[in-house]
Amino acid sequence: MNPVYQTTMTSTGGRDGRSVASDSDFELALSTPKELGGTGGPGTNPEQLFAAGYSACFIGALKYVAAQQTVRLPADMAVTATIGIGENQRGKGFAINASLAVSLPGMEPSQAQQLIEDAHQVCPYSNATRGNIDIETRLV
């Protein structure tokens, strides 16, 4: 692949550290959730970052497929990504799963569902995780 865009983040300290973008425009504190044995401090965590990236990227994929199909999307559309982490039932360590709840107010449900399915085929996050983690997409 010849990337059109790429970015770099450097993390230190693991789940209780910091992450900084190479251009220094983005920096954040990391904290381990209490459910994973941490303090649940004020920082974010990798699952929240993954959820933010996936939900934003999926909206981009919806816009892409809608433009290809000359379908008008509602201005107030939203994607809520829920990322879970737990014991890896297929091997050692941990695994994640993802659920995408897509809101396309005012659209006919069968058309909205088709857009979701089409977006799931082109979204980079969906393509990167397909076959590796359990993913649910649903119209809400």
JSON list of C-alpha atoms in Angstrom, two decimals:
[
{"chain": "A", "resi": 1, "resn": "MET", "atom": "CA", "xyz": [0.00, 0.00, 0.00]},
{"chain": "A", "resi": 2, "resn": "ASN", "atom": "CA", "xyz": [1.16, 3.51, -0.79]},
{"chain": "A", "resi": 3, "resn": "PRO", "atom": "CA", "xyz": [-0.31, 5.63, 2.05]},
{"chain": "A", "resi": 4, "resn": "VAL", "atom": "CA", "xyz": [-2.02, 8.89, 1.12]},
{"chain": "A", "resi": 5, "resn": "TYR", "atom": "CA", "xyz": [-1.69, 10.03, 4.74]},
{"chain": "A", "resi": 6, "resn": "GLN", "atom": "CA", "xyz": [0.09, 8.71, 7.79]},
{"chain": "A", "resi": 7, "resn": "THR", "atom": "CA", "xyz": [0.63, 9.89, 11.32]},
{"chain": "A", "resi": 8, "resn": "THR", "atom": "CA", "xyz": [2.76, 8.85, 14.26]},
{"chain": "A", "resi": 9, "resn": "MET", "atom": "CA", "xyz": [2.02, 8.69, 17.99]},
{"chain": "A", "resi": 10, "resn": "THR", "atom": "CA", "xyz": [4.57, 7.76, 20.64]},
{"chain": "A", "resi": 11, "resn": "SER", "atom": "CA", "xyz": [3.37, 6.29, 23.93]},
{"chain": "A", "resi": 12, "resn": "THR", "atom": "CA", "xyz": [5.34, 5.97, 27.14]},
{"chain": "A", "resi": 13, "resn": "GLY", "atom": "CA", "xyz": [4.34, 4.36, 30.42]},
{"chain": "A", "resi": 14, "resn": "GLY", "atom": "CA", "xyz": [1.76, 1.99, 28.91]},
{"chain": "A", "resi": 15, "resn": "ARG", "atom": "CA", "xyz": [-1.81, 2.28, 30.13]},
{"chain": "A", "resi": 16, "resn": "ASP", "atom": "CA", "xyz": [-0.78, 4.78, 32.81]},
{"chain": "A", "resi": 17, "resn": "GLY", "atom": "CA", "xyz": [1.44, 6.97, 30.67]},
{"chain": "A", "resi": 18, "resn": "ARG", "atom": "CA", "xyz": [1.18, 9.52, 27.88]},
{"chain": "A", "resi": 19, "resn": "SER", "atom": "CA", "xyz": [0.77, 9.55, 24.12]},
{"chain": "A", "resi": 20, "resn": "VAL", "atom": "CA", "xyz": [2.12, 12.34, 21.95]},
{"chain": "A", "resi": 21, "resn": "ALA", "atom": "CA", "xyz": [1.78, 12.97, 18.22]},
{"chain": "A", "resi": 22, "resn": "SER", "atom": "CA", "xyz": [4.97, 13.46, 16.23]},
{"chain": "A", "resi": 23, "resn": "ASP", "atom": "CA", "xyz": [3.86, 17.00, 15.33]},
{"chain": "A", "resi": 24, "resn": "SER", "atom": "CA", "xyz": [3.07, 17.71, 19.04]},
{"chain": "A", "resi": 25, "resn": "ASP", "atom": "CA", "xyz": [-0.44, 18.88, 18.09]},
{"chain": "A", "resi": 26, "resn": "PHE", "atom": "CA", "xyz": [-2.05, 16.06, 20.06]},
{"chain": "A", "resi": 27, "resn": "GLU", "atom": "CA", "xyz": [-1.02, 14.85, 23.50]},
{"chain": "A", "resi": 28, "resn": "LEU", "atom": "CA", "xyz": [-2.99, 12.97, 26.11]},
{"chain": "A", "resi": 29, "resn": "ALA", "atom": "CA", "xyz": [-2.70, 11.24, 29.44]},
{"chain": "A", "resi": 30, "resn": "LEU", "atom": "CA", "xyz": [-3.50, 7.54, 29.71]},
{"chain": "A", "resi": 31, "resn": "SER", "atom": "CA", "xyz": [-5.14, 5.80, 32.66]},
{"chain": "A", "resi": 32, "resn": "THR", "atom": "CA", "xyz": [-6.06, 2.19, 33.29]},
{"chain": "A", "resi": 33, "resn": "PRO", "atom": "CA", "xyz": [-9.78, 1.66, 34.00]},
{"chain": "A", "resi": 34, "resn": "LYS", "atom": "CA", "xyz": [-10.70, 0.28, 37.42]},
{"chain": "A", "resi": 35, "resn": "GLU", "atom": "CA", "xyz": [-12.23, -2.75, 35.70]},
{"chain": "A", "resi": 36, "resn": "LEU", "atom": "CA", "xyz": [-8.75, -3.64, 34.42]},
{"chain": "A", "resi": 37, "resn": "GLY", "atom": "CA", "xyz": [-7.10, -3.17, 37.81]},
{"chain": "A", "resi": 38, "resn": "GLY", "atom": "CA", "xyz": [-6.17, 0.49, 37.44]},
{"chain": "A", "resi": 39, "resn": "THR", "atom": "CA", "xyz": [-7.08, 3.62, 39.31]},
{"chain": "A", "resi": 40, "resn": "GLY", "atom": "CA", "xyz": [-9.56, 4.86, 36.74]},
{"chain": "A", "resi": 41, "resn": "GLY", "atom": "CA", "xyz": [-7.71, 8.15, 36.68]},
{"chain": "A", "resi": 42, "resn": "PRO", "atom": "CA", "xyz": [-8.54, 11.17, 34.55]},
{"chain": "A", "resi": 43, "resn": "GLY", "atom": "CA", "xyz": [-6.75, 9.98, 31.41]},
{"chain": "A", "resi": 44, "resn": "THR", "atom": "CA", "xyz": [-8.15, 8.07, 28.47]},
{"chain": "A", "resi": 45, "resn": "ASN", "atom": "CA", "xyz": [-7.40, 4.48, 27.50]},
{"chain": "A", "resi": 46, "resn": "PRO", "atom": "CA", "xyz": [-6.71, 2.52, 24.30]},
{"chain": "A", "resi": 47, "resn": "GLU", "atom": "CA", "xyz": [-10.30, 1.25, 24.10]},
{"chain": "A", "resi": 48, "resn": "GLN", "atom": "CA", "xyz": [-11.71, 4.79, 24.19]},
{"chain": "A", "resi": 49, "resn": "LEU", "atom": "CA", "xyz": [-9.24, 5.88, 21.53]},
{"chain": "A", "resi": 50, "resn": "PHE", "atom": "CA", "xyz": [-10.17, 2.91, 19.35]},
{"chain": "A", "resi": 51, "resn": "ALA", "atom": "CA", "xyz": [-13.89, 3.70, 19.79]},
{"chain": "A", "resi": 52, "resn": "ALA", "atom": "CA", "xyz": [-13.34, 7.34, 18.82]},
{"chain": "A", "resi": 53, "resn": "GLY", "atom": "CA", "xyz": [-11.30, 6.41, 15.76]},
{"chain": "A", "resi": 54, "resn": "TYR", "atom": "CA", "xyz": [-13.65, 3.67, 14.59]},
{"chain": "A", "resi": 55, "resn": "SER", "atom": "CA", "xyz": [-16.82, 5.76, 14.99]},
{"chain": "A", "resi": 56, "resn": "ALA", "atom": "CA", "xyz": [-15.33, 8.75, 13.16]},
{"chain": "A", "resi": 57, "resn": "CYS", "atom": "CA", "xyz": [-13.87, 6.57, 10.42]},
{"chain": "A", "resi": 58, "resn": "PHE", "atom": "CA", "xyz": [-17.19, 4.75, 9.95]},
{"chain": "A", "resi": 59, "resn": "ILE", "atom": "CA", "xyz": [-18.93, 8.09, 9.37]},
{"chain": "A", "resi": 60, "resn": "GLY", "atom": "CA", "xyz": [-16.33, 8.78, 6.68]},
{"chain": "A", "resi": 61, "resn": "ALA", "atom": "CA", "xyz": [-17.12, 5.41, 5.10]},
{"chain": "A", "resi": 62, "resn": "LEU", "atom": "CA", "xyz": [-20.86, 6.18, 5.20]},
{"chain": "A", "resi": 63, "resn": "LYS", "atom": "CA", "xyz": [-20.20, 9.51, 3.45]},
{"chain": "A", "resi": 64, "resn": "TYR", "atom": "CA", "xyz": [-18.08, 7.76, 0.84]},
{"chain": "A", "resi": 65, "resn": "VAL", "atom": "CA", "xyz": [-20.65, 5.10, -0.05]},
{"chain": "A", "resi": 66, "resn": "ALA", "atom": "CA", "xyz": [-23.51, 7.61, 0.05]},
{"chain": "A", "resi": 67, "resn": "ALA", "atom": "CA", "xyz": [-21.66, 9.84, -2.43]},
{"chain": "A", "resi": 68, "resn": "GLN", "atom": "CA", "xyz": [-20.98, 6.84, -4.68]},
{"chain": "A", "resi": 69, "resn": "GLN", "atom": "CA", "xyz": [-24.69, 5.99, -4.61]},
{"chain": "A", "resi": 70, "resn": "THR", "atom": "CA", "xyz": [-25.85, 9.64, -4.78]},
{"chain": "A", "resi": 71, "resn": "VAL", "atom": "CA", "xyz": [-27.73, 9.21, -1.51]},
{"chain": "A", "resi": 72, "resn": "ARG", "atom": "CA", "xyz": [-28.20, 12.17, 0.81]},
{"chain": "A", "resi": 73, "resn": "LEU", "atom": "CA", "xyz": [-27.25, 11.48, 4.42]},
{"chain": "A", "resi": 74, "resn": "PRO", "atom": "CA", "xyz": [-28.96, 13.22, 7.34]},
{"chain": "A", "resi": 75, "resn": "ALA", "atom": "CA", "xyz": [-26.92, 16.06, 8.84]},
{"chain": "A", "resi": 76, "resn": "ASP", "atom": "CA", "xyz": [-27.51, 14.69, 12.33]},
{"chain": "A", "resi": 77, "resn": "MET", "atom": "CA", "xyz": [-26.25, 11.17, 11.64]},
{"chain": "A", "resi": 78, "resn": "ALA", "atom": "CA", "xyz": [-24.13, 9.59, 14.38]},
{"chain": "A", "resi": 79, "resn": "VAL", "atom": "CA", "xyz": [-22.11, 6.46, 15.01]},
{"chain": "A", "resi": 80, "resn": "THR", "atom": "CA", "xyz": [-21.58, 5.21, 18.54]},
{"chain": "A", "resi": 81, "resn": "ALA", "atom": "CA", "xyz": [-18.77, 2.67, 18.86]},
{"chain": "A", "resi": 82, "resn": "THR", "atom": "CA", "xyz": [-18.60, 0.46, 21.91]},
{"chain": "A", "resi": 83, "resn": "ILE", "atom": "CA", "xyz": [-15.33, -1.40, 22.39]},
{"chain": "A", "resi": 84, "resn": "GLY", "atom": "CA", "xyz": [-15.07, -4.22, 24.90]},
{"chain": "A", "resi": 85, "resn": "ILE", "atom": "CA", "xyz": [-11.97, -5.89, 26.26]},
{"chain": "A", "resi": 86, "resn": "GLY", "atom": "CA", "xyz": [-11.82, -9.23, 28.03]},
{"chain": "A", "resi": 87, "resn": "GLU", "atom": "CA", "xyz": [-10.24, -12.64, 28.16]},
{"chain": "A", "resi": 88, "resn": "ASN", "atom": "CA", "xyz": [-9.32, -14.05, 24.77]},
{"chain": "A", "resi": 89, "resn": "GLN", "atom": "CA", "xyz": [-11.62, -17.06, 24.34]},
{"chain": "A", "resi": 90, "resn": "ARG", "atom": "CA", "xyz": [-9.58, -18.22, 21.31]},
{"chain": "A", "resi": 91, "resn": "GLY", "atom": "CA", "xyz": [-6.15, -18.16, 22.88]},
{"chain": "A", "resi": 92, "resn": "LYS", "atom": "CA", "xyz": [-3.95, -16.41, 25.39]},
{"chain": "A", "resi": 93, "resn": "GLY", "atom": "CA", "xyz": [-4.22, -12.93, 26.78]},
{"chain": "A", "resi": 94, "resn": "PHE", "atom": "CA", "xyz": [-6.95, -10.46, 25.94]},
{"chain": "A", "resi": 95, "resn": "ALA", "atom": "CA", "xyz": [-9.26, -9.72, 23.03]},
{"chain": "A", "resi": 96, "resn": "ILE", "atom": "CA", "xyz": [-11.52, -6.87, 22.03]},
{"chain": "A", "resi": 97, "resn": "ASN", "atom": "CA", "xyz": [-14.90, -6.67, 20.34]},
{"chain": "A", "resi": 98, "resn": "ALA", "atom": "CA", "xyz": [-16.75, -3.81, 18.70]},
{"chain": "A", "resi": 99, "resn": "SER", "atom": "CA", "xyz": [-20.34, -2.73, 18.33]},
{"chain": "A", "resi": 100, "resn": "LEU", "atom": "CA", "xyz": [-21.32, 0.12, 16.00]},
{"chain": "A", "resi": 101, "resn": "ALA", "atom": "CA", "xyz": [-24.73, 1.71, 16.57]},
{"chain": "A", "resi": 102, "resn": "VAL", "atom": "CA", "xyz": [-25.54, 3.85, 13.53]},
{"chain": "A", "resi": 103, "resn": "SER", "atom": "CA", "xyz": [-28.18, 6.57, 13.66]},
{"chain": "A", "resi": 104, "resn": "LEU", "atom": "CA", "xyz": [-29.47, 7.80, 10.29]},
{"chain": "A", "resi": 105, "resn": "PRO", "atom": "CA", "xyz": [-32.60, 9.76, 11.28]},
{"chain": "A", "resi": 106, "resn": "GLY", "atom": "CA", "xyz": [-35.27, 10.15, 8.63]},
{"chain": "A", "resi": 107, "resn": "MET", "atom": "CA", "xyz": [-33.84, 7.53, 6.28]},
{"chain": "A", "resi": 108, "resn": "GLU", "atom": "CA", "xyz": [-35.90, 4.58, 5.14]},
{"chain": "A", "resi": 109, "resn": "PRO", "atom": "CA", "xyz": [-34.63, 1.66, 7.29]},
{"chain": "A", "resi": 110, "resn": "SER", "atom": "CA", "xyz": [-33.81, -0.75, 4.44]},
{"chain": "A", "resi": 111, "resn": "GLN", "atom": "CA", "xyz": [-31.82, 1.95, 2.62]},
{"chain": "A", "resi": 112, "resn": "ALA", "atom": "CA", "xyz": [-30.04, 2.92, 5.84]},
{"chain": "A", "resi": 113, "resn": "GLN", "atom": "CA", "xyz": [-29.21, -0.74, 6.58]},
{"chain": "A", "resi": 114, "resn": "GLN", "atom": "CA", "xyz": [-27.77, -1.18, 3.09]},
{"chain": "A", "resi": 115, "resn": "LEU", "atom": "CA", "xyz": [-25.58, 1.91, 3.54]},
{"chain": "A", "resi": 116, "resn": "ILE", "atom": "CA", "xyz": [-24.31, 0.51, 6.84]},
{"chain": "A", "resi": 117, "resn": "GLU", "atom": "CA", "xyz": [-23.44, -2.82, 5.21]},
{"chain": "A", "resi": 118, "resn": "ASP", "atom": "CA", "xyz": [-21.73, -1.07, 2.29]},
{"chain": "A", "resi": 119, "resn": "ALA", "atom": "CA", "xyz": [-19.79, 1.24, 4.63]},
{"chain": "A", "resi": 120, "resn": "HIS", "atom": "CA", "xyz": [-18.65, -1.77, 6.66]},
{"chain": "A", "resi": 121, "resn": "GLN", "atom": "CA", "xyz": [-17.05, -3.16, 3.48]},
{"chain": "A", "resi": 122, "resn": "VAL", "atom": "CA", "xyz": [-14.98, -0.01, 2.77]},
{"chain": "A", "resi": 123, "resn": "CYS", "atom": "CA", "xyz": [-14.19, 1.37, 6.25]},
{"chain": "A", "resi": 124, "resn": "PRO", "atom": "CA", "xyz": [-10.45, 0.98, 6.97]},
{"chain": "A", "resi": 125, "resn": "TYR", "atom": "CA", "xyz": [-11.15, 0.02, 10.61]},
{"chain": "A", "resi": 126, "resn": "SER", "atom": "CA", "xyz": [-13.65, -2.62, 9.49]},
{"chain": "A", "resi": 127, "resn": "ASN", "atom": "CA", "xyz": [-11.19, -3.95, 6.94]},
{"chain": "A", "resi": 128, "resn": "ALA", "atom": "CA", "xyz": [-8.35, -4.03, 9.48]},
{"chain": "A", "resi": 129, "resn": "THR", "atom": "CA", "xyz": [-10.39, -5.95, 12.03]},
{"chain": "A", "resi": 130, "resn": "ARG", "atom": "CA", "xyz": [-12.53, -8.21, 9.81]},
{"chain": "A", "resi": 131, "resn": "GLY", "atom": "CA", "xyz": [-12.05, -11.83, 10.82]},
{"chain": "A", "resi": 132, "resn": "ASN", "atom": "CA", "xyz": [-9.94, -10.82, 13.83]},
{"chain": "A", "resi": 133, "resn": "ILE", "atom": "CA", "xyz": [-12.55, -9.54, 16.29]},
{"chain": "A", "resi": 134, "resn": "ASP", "atom": "CA", "xyz": [-16.30, -9.82, 16.72]},
{"chain": "A", "resi": 135, "resn": "ILE", "atom": "CA", "xyz": [-18.01, -6.78, 15.20]},
{"chain": "A", "resi": 136, "resn": "GLU", "atom": "CA", "xyz": [-21.69, -5.92, 15.30]},
{"chain": "A", "resi": 137, "resn": "THR", "atom": "CA", "xyz": [-23.22, -3.15, 13.20]},
{"chain": "A", "resi": 138, "resn": "ARG", "atom": "CA", "xyz": [-26.79, -2.06, 13.78]},
{"chain": "A", "resi": 139, "resn": "LEU", "atom": "CA", "xyz": [-29.19, 0.69, 12.82]},
{"chain": "A", "resi": 140, "resn": "VAL", "atom": "CA", "xyz": [-30.62, 2.54, 15.81]}
]
